[in-house]
XYZ file of C-alpha atoms in Angstrom:
248
model
C -39.273 38.594 3.820
C -42.023 40.958 2.669
C -44.627 42.143 5.130
C -48.213 41.179 4.378
C -50.695 44.031 4.074
C -52.021 43.389 7.589
C -48.546 43.148 9.081
C -47.472 46.312 7.307
C -50.495 48.186 8.636
C -49.649 46.976 12.133
C -46.064 48.153 11.788
C -47.297 51.461 10.399
C -49.645 51.958 13.353
C -46.840 51.211 15.811
C -44.527 53.661 14.076
C -47.153 56.393 14.073
C -47.900 55.896 17.756
C -44.235 56.315 18.656
C -43.524 59.239 16.338
C -45.227 62.209 14.780
C -46.145 63.526 11.362
C -44.602 66.950 10.964
C -46.035 69.365 8.431
C -46.260 73.061 7.735
C -43.742 75.747 6.962
C -40.204 75.146 8.155
C -39.370 77.195 11.229
C -35.619 76.629 11.299
C -33.508 75.580 8.350
C -30.741 73.011 8.204
C -28.243 71.702 5.713
C -28.161 67.973 5.042
C -26.485 65.495 2.716
C -27.983 62.886 0.419
C -26.222 60.479 -1.897
C -27.823 59.364 -5.149
C -25.722 56.898 -7.113
C -22.278 58.398 -7.610
C -23.263 61.891 -6.478
C -23.472 63.410 -2.974
C -25.472 66.629 -2.662
C -25.751 69.250 0.081
C -29.235 70.727 0.493
C -30.439 73.758 2.464
C -34.000 73.831 3.765
C -36.070 71.285 5.700
C -35.774 67.586 4.835
C -39.019 66.573 6.576
C -40.996 69.319 4.807
C -39.486 68.480 1.396
C -38.208 72.061 1.227
C -35.018 72.757 -0.693
C -33.882 76.331 -1.119
C -32.731 77.391 -4.558
C -30.359 79.588 -6.520
C -31.125 82.379 -7.246
C -32.333 82.578 -3.651
C -31.253 81.649 -0.143
C -28.834 79.000 -1.408
C -26.661 81.885 -2.591
C -25.879 82.798 1.037
C -23.561 79.769 1.164
C -19.951 79.469 0.050
C -19.492 75.874 1.253
C -15.703 75.893 1.280
C -15.269 73.251 4.008
C -16.201 69.794 2.713
C -14.201 66.609 3.297
C -14.326 62.874 2.666
C -13.085 60.837 5.641
C -11.820 57.320 4.871
C -9.465 54.795 6.466
C -6.671 56.475 4.479
C -7.308 59.913 5.964
C -9.213 63.092 5.143
C -9.561 64.366 1.592
C -10.929 67.842 0.753
C -13.885 67.941 -1.623
C -14.984 70.589 -4.082
C -18.562 71.884 -4.034
C -20.344 72.974 -7.207
C -23.545 75.002 -6.829
C -26.562 73.760 -8.785
C -30.146 75.021 -8.956
C -31.188 73.562 -5.579
C -28.066 71.964 -4.084
C -24.291 71.852 -3.958
C -22.849 68.778 -5.687
C -19.680 67.404 -4.103
C -16.688 65.848 -5.853
C -16.863 62.623 -3.828
C -19.172 59.986 -2.370
C -19.162 57.692 0.662
C -18.640 53.939 0.832
C -19.107 51.650 3.842
C -17.303 52.971 6.916
C -16.695 56.412 5.382
C -18.104 59.891 6.031
C -18.546 63.157 4.217
C -18.624 66.242 6.425
C -19.425 69.849 5.531
C -19.439 72.994 7.666
C -20.443 76.504 6.590
C -18.425 79.172 8.406
C -19.367 82.149 6.260
C -23.147 82.367 6.532
C -24.008 86.072 7.086
C -24.214 87.166 10.729
C -27.028 89.341 12.083
C -27.713 91.840 14.852
C -29.894 91.180 17.893
C -31.246 93.888 20.193
C -32.148 93.358 23.852
C -32.593 96.048 26.517
C -31.161 98.678 24.163
C -28.026 96.582 23.727
C -27.131 95.465 20.214
C -25.072 92.312 19.769
C -24.170 90.117 16.824
C -24.869 86.405 16.374
C -23.459 83.847 13.964
C -25.057 80.657 12.652
C -22.876 77.671 11.773
C -24.705 74.842 10.000
C -22.939 71.549 9.353
C -23.757 68.090 8.052
C -22.396 64.558 8.011
C -23.240 61.678 5.661
C -22.448 58.059 6.522
C -22.978 54.822 4.618
C -23.909 52.700 7.636
C -23.868 52.408 11.418
C -20.093 51.907 11.707
C -18.526 53.974 14.501
C -17.143 57.365 13.472
C -14.829 59.842 15.195
C -16.174 63.378 15.784
C -14.661 65.978 13.467
C -17.204 68.826 13.253
C -17.439 71.530 15.931
C -20.910 70.222 16.802
C -21.027 66.627 15.666
C -23.405 63.671 15.672
C -21.868 60.293 14.851
C -22.853 56.608 14.869
C -21.321 54.591 17.704
C -21.277 51.225 15.923
C -24.468 50.065 17.660
C -27.431 50.342 15.253
C -29.731 53.161 16.320
C -27.237 54.666 18.792
C -25.425 57.964 18.200
C -23.174 60.342 20.113
C -23.399 64.132 20.276
C -20.183 66.080 20.811
C -19.192 69.739 20.956
C -15.581 70.749 20.410
C -14.623 67.078 20.619
C -16.284 66.399 23.992
C -19.557 64.536 24.671
C -22.510 66.937 24.910
C -25.173 65.881 27.439
C -28.830 66.940 27.471
C -28.832 67.824 23.770
C -32.146 67.401 21.968
C -31.810 65.294 18.827
C -34.563 65.007 16.219
C -34.804 62.151 13.726
C -36.996 62.598 10.642
C -37.761 60.652 7.460
C -38.977 61.843 4.065
C -42.683 61.618 4.971
C -42.241 64.022 7.887
C -42.512 61.295 10.562
C -40.226 62.363 13.387
C -39.026 61.458 16.868
C -36.916 63.288 19.419
C -34.680 62.188 22.268
C -32.085 63.723 24.589
C -28.453 62.723 24.940
C -27.255 61.292 28.254
C -24.167 62.320 30.240
C -21.930 60.564 27.695
C -23.650 62.349 24.820
C -25.347 59.110 23.759
C -28.822 59.014 22.248
C -30.776 56.108 20.752
C -33.651 55.789 18.297
C -35.790 52.976 16.999
C -35.714 53.289 13.217
C -38.819 51.500 11.892
C -38.814 52.882 8.359
C -36.689 51.789 5.443
C -34.929 54.666 3.695
C -33.173 57.928 4.522
C -33.086 59.366 8.043
C -31.835 62.851 8.852
C -30.932 63.452 12.508
C -30.525 67.027 13.735
C -28.994 68.601 16.840
C -28.714 72.256 17.927
C -26.361 73.954 20.368
C -25.862 77.606 21.307
C -22.531 78.802 22.699
C -22.853 82.156 24.474
C -19.095 82.649 24.586
C -18.157 85.820 22.712
C -15.751 85.415 19.841
C -14.594 86.726 16.504
C -15.106 85.453 12.972
C -13.599 86.958 9.852
C -12.568 90.025 11.856
C -16.091 90.575 13.199
C -17.017 90.301 16.889
C -20.029 88.232 17.915
C -21.774 87.542 21.229
C -23.016 84.023 20.548
C -22.642 81.207 18.048
C -25.600 79.019 17.098
C -24.793 75.583 15.706
C -27.022 73.079 13.921
C -25.667 69.786 12.600
C -27.375 66.960 10.749
C -26.448 63.321 10.232
C -27.828 61.498 7.182
C -27.916 57.735 6.790
C -29.957 55.114 4.961
C -31.737 52.347 6.861
C -31.666 49.333 4.487
C -34.493 47.407 6.178
C -37.841 48.239 7.732
C -41.368 49.278 6.877
C -41.785 50.604 3.338
C -41.588 54.395 3.645
C -44.542 56.699 3.171
C -44.132 59.193 0.321
C -42.667 62.627 0.866
C -45.130 65.534 0.977
C -45.416 67.733 -2.120
C -42.299 69.814 -2.653
C -42.489 73.100 -0.755
C -41.642 76.195 -2.802
C -38.296 77.868 -2.068
C -38.364 81.072 -0.038
C -39.072 84.235 -2.005
C -36.629 86.281 0.079
C -33.369 86.233 -1.856
C -31.491 88.054 0.907
């Protein structure tokens, strides 16, 4: 049933009171997945700011060698093909399935504190689902539906991660945040129809080694993308933000 204009305005007001409009330059990038027809794409930038990095540019820092389609039959590796502003994958999701990607080769960097120089690594990852069906964690830092609409679980290294801040954002920039409980569970009301991208961060200060290089800490950011089929008609996305000029 379609909302009348008055009812839609009421729903819009309620949504705005319980969320926030986020604008401005992105402060911390993410990768996320979107599916359009038969194609699933991986983007790098900020979904809520309508910012997608490009090639030539920051997109070239990615190799994206770890992409998989998870179905009831098992896990199938996917190929990623770099385009002007995304990586196109060789698969798509259907109901009950997931696509996961994890970038383990993004360039590390040095940090200096009290005359001590250490190295940090950043590991972005993303998951795409076609509904609220329960999924099993597979990424190092993961965020999966539990089977209850609007409820998700955060896990790190396969174990529930409590007290993790999770942000949910839609194309207009409207956003909400919540924290996971002791079981890693977090819930959101999802008033808008359309694509939601949920994001969670976690920093592990355990020293390690990657590709023969020592590091002092690993910083993870993972997104979960899904489409809400019902709800208030979405507000438009802001004008596309220009890609970063720093080509690295």
